[in-house]
Amino acid sequence: MKKCLTGIVALGIFVLSTSVWSAGEVMQTDNGGLTSLRGYQQISEVNKSEAMKRVPRDHSTVDRNYVQQPPVIPHTTRGYQVNLNANKCLSCHSFKNAGAMGATKISVTHFETREGTTLSDVSPRRYFCLQCHVTQADARPLVGNTFRPVDSLQ
Ligand code: HEC
Ligand code: HEC
């Protein structure tokens, strides 16, 4: 009887340990032979991240390619926080601060709601600046592009 009990306990421990082990195992997936911008990579694999691109600290403003283009950012934005409590970008680009900081003012479109009402402060849909404005780095394009600006901007 004693031997039988020990056997059951041992079996219990074995089953428990194997189930814990299999829960920790990463599930393997097959991407079906597709190559993406990440290269030929299984979804379950973590690929090596690329080296961070070097964004120039400060340079003059960049010409726009089309009329409605959000201008690209000619300075680094690393560490600039935009959250519920603070918006670092507005500390230079708001109507109030732009003059003193020598920065371009945000345009009036940034006060408009999607229904077309003009608010007295930045509209929530224009609050997260980096959704539309991006810094530039000297990087190889990921895909080819033959875009040409309209004549009036050339
Ligand atoms: C310390 C002040 C400062 C902060 C903070 C700052 N900027 Fe700027 N920004 C400038 C200055 C100065 C210029 C250049 C103006 C010029 O040279 O005419 C500029 C230029 C720009 C331009 C180009 C405007 C144009 O007409 O081409 C964009 C877009 C921009 N900033 C977006 C941002 C965003 C988004 C953030 C936050 C992530 C930010 N900036 C934070 C000072 C600042
Ligand atoms: C939904 C996209 C979007 C967001 C979010 C956004 N912008 Fe813009 N921004 C634009 C577009 C488009 C333009 C160019 C046309 C215009 O003025 O509306 C522009 C223009 C600008 C300009 C140039 C204005 C001028 O008169 O030449 C500055 C500076 C700027 N944005 C800063 C900011 C800052 C700072 C924020 C965050 C508080 C911000 N933007 C958020 C789309 C956006």
PDB file of C-alpha atoms and ligand atoms in Angstrom:
ATOM      1  CA  MET A   1       0.000   0.000   0.000  1.00  0.00           C
ATOM      2  CA  LYS A   2       2.816   2.383   0.990  1.00  0.00           C
ATOM      3  CA  LYS A   3       4.666   1.635  -2.247  1.00  0.00           C
ATOM      4  CA  CYS A   4       1.495   2.241  -4.233  1.00  0.00           C
ATOM      5  CA  LEU A   5       0.967   5.664  -2.579  1.00  0.00           C
ATOM      6  CA  THR A   6       4.573   6.702  -3.297  1.00  0.00           C
ATOM      7  CA  GLY A   7       4.029   5.634  -6.898  1.00  0.00           C
ATOM      8  CA  ILE A   8       0.898   7.796  -7.238  1.00  0.00           C
ATOM      9  CA  VAL A   9       2.625  10.837  -5.689  1.00  0.00           C
ATOM     10  CA  ALA A  10       5.637  10.388  -7.977  1.00  0.00           C
ATOM     11  CA  LEU A  11       3.373  10.106 -11.016  1.00  0.00           C
ATOM     12  CA  GLY A  12       1.504  13.248  -9.887  1.00  0.00           C
ATOM     13  CA  ILE A  13       4.734  15.220  -9.623  1.00  0.00           C
ATOM     14  CA  PHE A  14       5.825  13.997 -13.049  1.00  0.00           C
ATOM     15  CA  VAL A  15       2.556  14.994 -14.739  1.00  0.00           C
ATOM     16  CA  LEU A  16       2.578  18.404 -13.018  1.00  0.00           C
ATOM     17  CA  SER A  17       6.162  19.153 -13.997  1.00  0.00           C
ATOM     18  CA  THR A  18       5.654  18.209 -17.656  1.00  0.00           C
ATOM     19  CA  SER A  19       2.507  20.328 -17.951  1.00  0.00           C
ATOM     20  CA  VAL A  20       4.295  23.368 -16.445  1.00  0.00           C
ATOM     21  CA  TRP A  21       7.172  22.829 -18.877  1.00  0.00           C
ATOM     22  CA  SER A  22       4.910  22.627 -21.925  1.00  0.00           C
ATOM     23  CA  ALA A  23       3.039  25.814 -20.890  1.00  0.00           C
ATOM     24  CA  GLY A  24       6.331  27.738 -20.982  1.00  0.00           C
ATOM     25  CA  GLU A  25       7.197  26.504 -24.465  1.00  0.00           C
ATOM     26  CA  VAL A  26       6.821  29.050 -27.320  1.00  0.00           C
ATOM     27  CA  MET A  27       4.270  28.027 -29.909  1.00  0.00           C
ATOM     28  CA  GLN A  28       5.793  27.561 -33.357  1.00  0.00           C
ATOM     29  CA  THR A  29       4.007  29.118 -36.323  1.00  0.00           C
ATOM     30  CA  ASP A  30       4.531  28.853 -40.049  1.00  0.00           C
ATOM     31  CA  ASN A  31       4.320  32.062 -42.124  1.00  0.00           C
ATOM     32  CA  GLY A  32       3.511  30.071 -45.247  1.00  0.00           C
ATOM     33  CA  GLY A  33       6.623  31.132 -47.160  1.00  0.00           C
ATOM     34  CA  LEU A  34       5.891  34.881 -47.112  1.00  0.00           C
ATOM     35  CA  THR A  35       8.718  37.413 -47.135  1.00  0.00           C
ATOM     36  CA  SER A  36       7.861  40.798 -45.598  1.00  0.00           C
ATOM     37  CA  LEU A  37       9.846  43.975 -44.855  1.00  0.00           C
ATOM     38  CA  ARG A  38      11.181  42.059 -41.813  1.00  0.00           C
ATOM     39  CA  GLY A  39      12.697  39.511 -44.207  1.00  0.00           C
ATOM     40  CA  TYR A  40      11.833  35.817 -44.223  1.00  0.00           C
ATOM     41  CA  GLN A  41      10.830  35.450 -40.598  1.00  0.00           C
ATOM     42  CA  GLN A  42       8.476  33.180 -38.688  1.00  0.00           C
ATOM     43  CA  ILE A  43       5.916  35.126 -36.614  1.00  0.00           C
ATOM     44  CA  SER A  44       7.065  33.326 -33.475  1.00  0.00           C
ATOM     45  CA  GLU A  45      10.701  34.378 -33.993  1.00  0.00           C
ATOM     46  CA  VAL A  46      12.102  37.615 -32.646  1.00  0.00           C
ATOM     47  CA  ASN A  47      14.282  39.195 -35.310  1.00  0.00           C
ATOM     48  CA  LYS A  48      17.313  41.353 -34.589  1.00  0.00           C
ATOM     49  CA  SER A  49      16.341  44.999 -34.367  1.00  0.00           C
ATOM     50  CA  GLU A  50      18.033  47.465 -36.702  1.00  0.00           C
ATOM     51  CA  ALA A  51      20.550  49.966 -35.393  1.00  0.00           C
ATOM     52  CA  MET A  52      18.878  53.253 -34.386  1.00  0.00           C
ATOM     53  CA  LYS A  53      19.038  55.882 -37.138  1.00  0.00           C
ATOM     54  CA  ARG A  54      20.891  59.087 -36.399  1.00  0.00           C
ATOM     55  CA  VAL A  55      18.536  62.072 -36.529  1.00  0.00           C
ATOM     56  CA  PRO A  56      20.392  65.377 -37.048  1.00  0.00           C
ATOM     57  CA  ARG A  57      20.125  67.547 -33.943  1.00  0.00           C
ATOM     58  CA  ASP A  58      19.004  70.674 -35.791  1.00  0.00           C
ATOM     59  CA  HIS A  59      18.793  71.771 -39.414  1.00  0.00           C
ATOM     60  CA  SER A  60      16.790  74.251 -41.457  1.00  0.00           C
ATOM     61  CA  THR A  61      13.180  73.504 -42.332  1.00  0.00           C
ATOM     62  CA  VAL A  62      12.549  71.033 -45.172  1.00  0.00           C
ATOM     63  CA  ASP A  63      10.520  72.004 -48.273  1.00  0.00           C
ATOM     64  CA  ARG A  64       7.101  70.365 -48.535  1.00  0.00           C
ATOM     65  CA  ASN A  65       6.272  68.068 -51.445  1.00  0.00           C
ATOM     66  CA  TYR A  66       2.535  68.759 -51.620  1.00  0.00           C
ATOM     67  CA  VAL A  67       0.227  71.418 -50.270  1.00  0.00           C
ATOM     68  CA  GLN A  68      -1.455  69.454 -47.455  1.00  0.00           C
ATOM     69  CA  GLN A  69       1.746  67.779 -46.241  1.00  0.00           C
ATOM     70  CA  PRO A  70       2.464  67.962 -42.511  1.00  0.00           C
ATOM     71  CA  PRO A  71       5.954  69.531 -42.540  1.00  0.00           C
ATOM     72  CA  VAL A  72       8.686  67.116 -41.401  1.00  0.00           C
ATOM     73  CA  ILE A  73      10.528  67.928 -38.181  1.00  0.00           C
ATOM     74  CA  PRO A  74      13.987  69.472 -38.667  1.00  0.00           C
ATOM     75  CA  HIS A  75      15.235  68.657 -35.128  1.00  0.00           C
ATOM     76  CA  THR A  76      15.484  65.656 -32.795  1.00  0.00           C
ATOM     77  CA  THR A  77      12.465  64.869 -30.615  1.00  0.00           C
ATOM     78  CA  ARG A  78      14.048  62.237 -28.388  1.00  0.00           C
ATOM     79  CA  GLY A  79      12.762  62.549 -24.823  1.00  0.00           C
ATOM     80  CA  TYR A  80      10.043  65.048 -25.786  1.00  0.00           C
ATOM     81  CA  GLN A  81       6.988  63.905 -23.837  1.00  0.00           C
ATOM     82  CA  VAL A  82       3.449  64.284 -25.098  1.00  0.00           C
ATOM     83  CA  ASN A  83       0.923  62.925 -22.630  1.00  0.00           C
ATOM     84  CA  LEU A  84      -2.125  63.867 -20.560  1.00  0.00           C
ATOM     85  CA  ASN A  85      -0.173  66.288 -18.359  1.00  0.00           C
ATOM     86  CA  ALA A  86       2.319  67.864 -20.714  1.00  0.00           C
ATOM     87  CA  ASN A  87       3.027  68.527 -24.377  1.00  0.00           C
ATOM     88  CA  LYS A  88       6.674  69.371 -24.931  1.00  0.00           C
ATOM     89  CA  CYS A  89       6.066  70.356 -28.561  1.00  0.00           C
ATOM     90  CA  LEU A  90       3.608  73.067 -27.572  1.00  0.00           C
ATOM     91  CA  SER A  91       6.141  74.591 -25.171  1.00  0.00           C
ATOM     92  CA  CYS A  92       7.784  75.921 -28.367  1.00  0.00           C
ATOM     93  CA  HIS A  93       5.143  75.686 -31.101  1.00  0.00           C
ATOM     94  CA  SER A  94       1.988  77.028 -29.404  1.00  0.00           C
ATOM     95  CA  PHE A  95       0.764  80.504 -30.398  1.00  0.00           C
ATOM     96  CA  LYS A  96       1.767  81.715 -26.931  1.00  0.00           C
ATOM     97  CA  ASN A  97       5.370  80.434 -26.937  1.00  0.00           C
ATOM     98  CA  ALA A  98       6.399  80.283 -30.614  1.00  0.00           C
ATOM     99  CA  GLY A  99       7.545  83.914 -30.868  1.00  0.00           C
ATOM    100  CA  ALA A 100       9.838  83.726 -27.858  1.00  0.00           C
ATOM    101  CA  MET A 101      11.221  80.308 -28.883  1.00  0.00           C
ATOM    102  CA  GLY A 102      11.833  81.215 -32.542  1.00  0.00           C
ATOM    103  CA  ALA A 103       9.695  78.255 -33.658  1.00  0.00           C
ATOM    104  CA  THR A 104       6.938  78.064 -36.291  1.00  0.00           C
ATOM    105  CA  LYS A 105       3.450  78.520 -34.849  1.00  0.00           C
ATOM    106  CA  ILE A 106       1.041  75.616 -35.289  1.00  0.00           C
ATOM    107  CA  SER A 107      -1.450  76.643 -37.989  1.00  0.00           C
ATOM    108  CA  VAL A 108      -5.139  77.411 -37.380  1.00  0.00           C
ATOM    109  CA  THR A 109      -6.124  73.968 -38.679  1.00  0.00           C
ATOM    110  CA  HIS A 110      -4.720  72.596 -35.405  1.00  0.00           C
ATOM    111  CA  PHE A 111      -7.581  74.251 -33.489  1.00  0.00           C
ATOM    112  CA  GLU A 112     -10.351  72.756 -35.614  1.00  0.00           C
ATOM    113  CA  THR A 113     -12.429  69.769 -34.565  1.00  0.00           C
ATOM    114  CA  ARG A 114     -13.458  67.240 -37.182  1.00  0.00           C
ATOM    115  CA  GLU A 115     -16.884  68.911 -37.318  1.00  0.00           C
ATOM    116  CA  GLY A 116     -15.147  72.152 -38.359  1.00  0.00           C
ATOM    117  CA  THR A 117     -15.593  74.077 -35.078  1.00  0.00           C
ATOM    118  CA  THR A 118     -12.584  76.199 -34.127  1.00  0.00           C
ATOM    119  CA  LEU A 119     -11.603  75.744 -30.470  1.00  0.00           C
ATOM    120  CA  SER A 120      -9.652  78.157 -28.251  1.00  0.00           C
ATOM    121  CA  ASP A 121      -6.852  75.604 -27.796  1.00  0.00           C
ATOM    122  CA  VAL A 122      -5.310  72.725 -29.753  1.00  0.00           C
ATOM    123  CA  SER A 123      -7.960  70.278 -30.921  1.00  0.00           C
ATOM    124  CA  PRO A 124      -7.696  66.780 -29.423  1.00  0.00           C
ATOM    125  CA  ARG A 125      -7.207  65.366 -32.924  1.00  0.00           C
ATOM    126  CA  ARG A 126      -4.061  67.483 -33.345  1.00  0.00           C
ATOM    127  CA  TYR A 127      -2.666  66.970 -29.828  1.00  0.00           C
ATOM    128  CA  PHE A 128      -0.381  63.995 -30.562  1.00  0.00           C
ATOM    129  CA  CYS A 129       1.956  65.794 -32.942  1.00  0.00           C
ATOM    130  CA  LEU A 130       4.092  62.775 -33.851  1.00  0.00           C
ATOM    131  CA  GLN A 131       1.079  61.038 -35.378  1.00  0.00           C
ATOM    132  CA  CYS A 132       1.586  63.282 -38.416  1.00  0.00           C
ATOM    133  CA  HIS A 133       4.951  65.042 -38.074  1.00  0.00           C
ATOM    134  CA  VAL A 134       8.102  62.946 -38.250  1.00  0.00           C
ATOM    135  CA  THR A 135      11.820  63.517 -37.911  1.00  0.00           C
ATOM    136  CA  GLN A 136      14.104  62.676 -40.816  1.00  0.00           C
ATOM    137  CA  ALA A 137      17.206  60.507 -40.954  1.00  0.00           C
ATOM    138  CA  ASP A 138      19.547  59.609 -43.780  1.00  0.00           C
ATOM    139  CA  ALA A 139      18.079  56.131 -44.324  1.00  0.00           C
ATOM    140  CA  ARG A 140      17.652  53.781 -47.277  1.00  0.00           C
ATOM    141  CA  PRO A 141      13.986  53.787 -48.435  1.00  0.00           C
ATOM    142  CA  LEU A 142      12.187  50.530 -47.555  1.00  0.00           C
ATOM    143  CA  VAL A 143      10.229  50.536 -50.812  1.00  0.00           C
ATOM    144  CA  GLY A 144      10.762  52.322 -54.120  1.00  0.00           C
ATOM    145  CA  ASN A 145       8.926  55.603 -54.792  1.00  0.00           C
ATOM    146  CA  THR A 146       8.583  57.699 -57.938  1.00  0.00           C
ATOM    147  CA  PHE A 147       6.555  60.563 -56.386  1.00  0.00           C
ATOM    148  CA  ARG A 148       7.179  64.015 -57.895  1.00  0.00           C
ATOM    149  CA  PRO A 149       5.965  67.272 -56.307  1.00  0.00           C
ATOM    150  CA  VAL A 150       3.384  69.329 -58.217  1.00  0.00           C
ATOM    151  CA  ASP A 151       4.824  72.062 -60.458  1.00  0.00           C
ATOM    152  CA  SER A 152       3.643  74.894 -58.217  1.00  0.00           C
ATOM    153  CA  LEU A 153       5.884  73.615 -55.407  1.00  0.00           C
ATOM    154  CA  GLN A 154       9.004  72.931 -57.480  1.00  0.00           C
TER     155      GLN A 154
HETATM  156  C1  HEC B   1      12.895  73.797 -27.766  1.00  0.00           C
HETATM  157  C2  HEC B   1      11.870  74.220 -28.697  1.00  0.00           C
HETATM  158  C3  HEC B   1      11.194  73.210 -29.575  1.00  0.00           C
HETATM  159  C4  HEC B   1      10.544  72.046 -29.186  1.00  0.00           C
HETATM  160  C5  HEC B   1      10.375  71.492 -27.774  1.00  0.00           C
HETATM  161  C6  HEC B   1      10.005  71.456 -30.388  1.00  0.00           C
HETATM  162  N1  HEC B   1      10.328  72.222 -31.477  1.00  0.00           N
HETATM  163 FE1  HEC B   1       9.795  71.877 -33.405  1.00  0.00          FE
HETATM  164  N2  HEC B   1      10.892  73.488 -34.022  1.00  0.00           N
HETATM  165  C7  HEC B   1      11.585  74.362 -33.188  1.00  0.00           C
HETATM  166  C8  HEC B   1      12.300  75.317 -33.998  1.00  0.00           C
HETATM  167  C9  HEC B   1      13.181  76.447 -33.460  1.00  0.00           C
HETATM  168  C10 HEC B   1      12.032  74.978 -35.361  1.00  0.00           C
HETATM  169  C11 HEC B   1      12.637  75.578 -36.605  1.00  0.00           C
HETATM  170  C12 HEC B   1      11.993  76.779 -37.096  1.00  0.00           C
HETATM  171  C13 HEC B   1      12.776  77.315 -38.278  1.00  0.00           C
HETATM  172  O1  HEC B   1      13.959  76.992 -38.441  1.00  0.00           O
HETATM  173  O2  HEC B   1      12.171  78.062 -39.038  1.00  0.00           O
HETATM  174  C14 HEC B   1      11.130  73.846 -35.337  1.00  0.00           C
HETATM  175  C15 HEC B   1      10.590  73.258 -36.462  1.00  0.00           C
HETATM  176  C16 HEC B   1       9.589  72.289 -36.428  1.00  0.00           C
HETATM  177  C17 HEC B   1       8.801  71.856 -37.579  1.00  0.00           C
HETATM  178  C18 HEC B   1       8.956  72.342 -39.026  1.00  0.00           C
HETATM  179  C19 HEC B   1       8.038  73.500 -39.321  1.00  0.00           C
HETATM  180  C20 HEC B   1       8.085  73.904 -40.789  1.00  0.00           C
HETATM  181  O3  HEC B   1       7.442  74.921 -41.114  1.00  0.00           O
HETATM  182  O4  HEC B   1       8.711  73.239 -41.619  1.00  0.00           O
HETATM  183  C21 HEC B   1       7.924  70.908 -37.131  1.00  0.00           C
HETATM  184  C22 HEC B   1       6.907  70.148 -37.958  1.00  0.00           C
HETATM  185  C23 HEC B   1       8.152  70.746 -35.710  1.00  0.00           C
HETATM  186  N3  HEC B   1       9.168  71.601 -35.320  1.00  0.00           N
HETATM  187  C24 HEC B   1       7.459  69.863 -34.912  1.00  0.00           C
HETATM  188  C25 HEC B   1       7.757  69.634 -33.564  1.00  0.00           C
HETATM  189  C26 HEC B   1       7.180  68.557 -32.793  1.00  0.00           C
HETATM  190  C27 HEC B   1       6.162  67.550 -33.306  1.00  0.00           C
HETATM  191  C28 HEC B   1       7.706  68.637 -31.532  1.00  0.00           C
HETATM  192  C29 HEC B   1       7.470  67.722 -30.349  1.00  0.00           C
HETATM  193  C30 HEC B   1       7.753  66.305 -30.563  1.00  0.00           C
HETATM  194  C31 HEC B   1       8.594  69.799 -31.522  1.00  0.00           C
HETATM  195  N4  HEC B   1       8.621  70.343 -32.780  1.00  0.00           N
HETATM  196  C32 HEC B   1       9.260  70.277 -30.409  1.00  0.00           C
HETATM  197  C33 HEC B   1      11.584  74.324 -31.805  1.00  0.00           C
HETATM  198  C34 HEC B   1      11.059  73.293 -31.031  1.00  0.00           C
HETATM  199  C1  HEC B   2      -3.613  64.893 -37.804  1.00  0.00           C
HETATM  200  C2  HEC B   2      -2.298  65.324 -38.262  1.00  0.00           C
HETATM  201  C3  HEC B   2      -1.559  66.397 -37.494  1.00  0.00           C
HETATM  202  C4  HEC B   2      -1.311  66.460 -36.144  1.00  0.00           C
HETATM  203  C5  HEC B   2      -1.731  65.461 -35.059  1.00  0.00           C
HETATM  204  C6  HEC B   2      -0.517  67.649 -35.937  1.00  0.00           C
HETATM  205  N1  HEC B   2      -0.284  68.273 -37.118  1.00  0.00           N
HETATM  206 FE1  HEC B   2       0.868  69.902 -37.426  1.00  0.00          FE
HETATM  207  N2  HEC B   2       0.320  69.957 -39.386  1.00  0.00           N
HETATM  208  C7  HEC B   2      -0.423  68.986 -40.014  1.00  0.00           C
HETATM  209  C8  HEC B   2      -0.641  69.383 -41.418  1.00  0.00           C
HETATM  210  C9  HEC B   2      -1.425  68.587 -42.439  1.00  0.00           C
HETATM  211  C10 HEC B   2       0.039  70.612 -41.605  1.00  0.00           C
HETATM  212  C11 HEC B   2       0.130  71.457 -42.891  1.00  0.00           C
HETATM  213  C12 HEC B   2      -1.202  72.054 -43.268  1.00  0.00           C
HETATM  214  C13 HEC B   2      -1.812  72.770 -42.133  1.00  0.00           C
HETATM  215  O1  HEC B   2      -1.245  73.772 -41.684  1.00  0.00           O
HETATM  216  O2  HEC B   2      -2.832  72.280 -41.670  1.00  0.00           O
HETATM  217  C14 HEC B   2       0.640  70.947 -40.311  1.00  0.00           C
HETATM  218  C15 HEC B   2       1.393  72.072 -40.066  1.00  0.00           C
HETATM  219  C16 HEC B   2       2.149  72.280 -38.905  1.00  0.00           C
HETATM  220  C17 HEC B   2       3.133  73.333 -38.716  1.00  0.00           C
HETATM  221  C18 HEC B   2       3.501  74.402 -39.736  1.00  0.00           C
HETATM  222  C19 HEC B   2       2.490  75.516 -39.661  1.00  0.00           C
HETATM  223  C20 HEC B   2       2.700  76.561 -40.702  1.00  0.00           C
HETATM  224  O3  HEC B   2       1.969  77.556 -40.624  1.00  0.00           O
HETATM  225  O4  HEC B   2       3.542  76.419 -41.590  1.00  0.00           O
HETATM  226  C21 HEC B   2       3.646  73.193 -37.448  1.00  0.00           C
HETATM  227  C22 HEC B   2       4.708  74.054 -36.796  1.00  0.00           C
HETATM  228  C23 HEC B   2       2.972  72.070 -36.832  1.00  0.00           C
HETATM  229  N3  HEC B   2       2.066  71.540 -37.742  1.00  0.00           N
HETATM  230  C24 HEC B   2       3.205  71.612 -35.564  1.00  0.00           C
HETATM  231  C25 HEC B   2       2.404  70.673 -34.906  1.00  0.00           C
HETATM  232  C26 HEC B   2       2.459  70.387 -33.487  1.00  0.00           C
HETATM  233  C27 HEC B   2       3.413  71.058 -32.508  1.00  0.00           C
HETATM  234  C28 HEC B   2       1.517  69.426 -33.245  1.00  0.00           C
HETATM  235  C29 HEC B   2       1.111  68.846 -31.896  1.00  0.00           C
HETATM  236  C30 HEC B   2       0.573  69.773 -30.921  1.00  0.00           C
HETATM  237  C31 HEC B   2       0.902  69.072 -34.505  1.00  0.00           C
HETATM  238  N4  HEC B   2       1.441  69.866 -35.494  1.00  0.00           N
HETATM  239  C32 HEC B   2      -0.067  68.080 -34.702  1.00  0.00           C
HETATM  240  C33 HEC B   2      -0.906  67.841 -39.462  1.00  0.00           C
HETATM  241  C34 HEC B   2      -0.900  67.551 -38.106  1.00  0.00           C
END
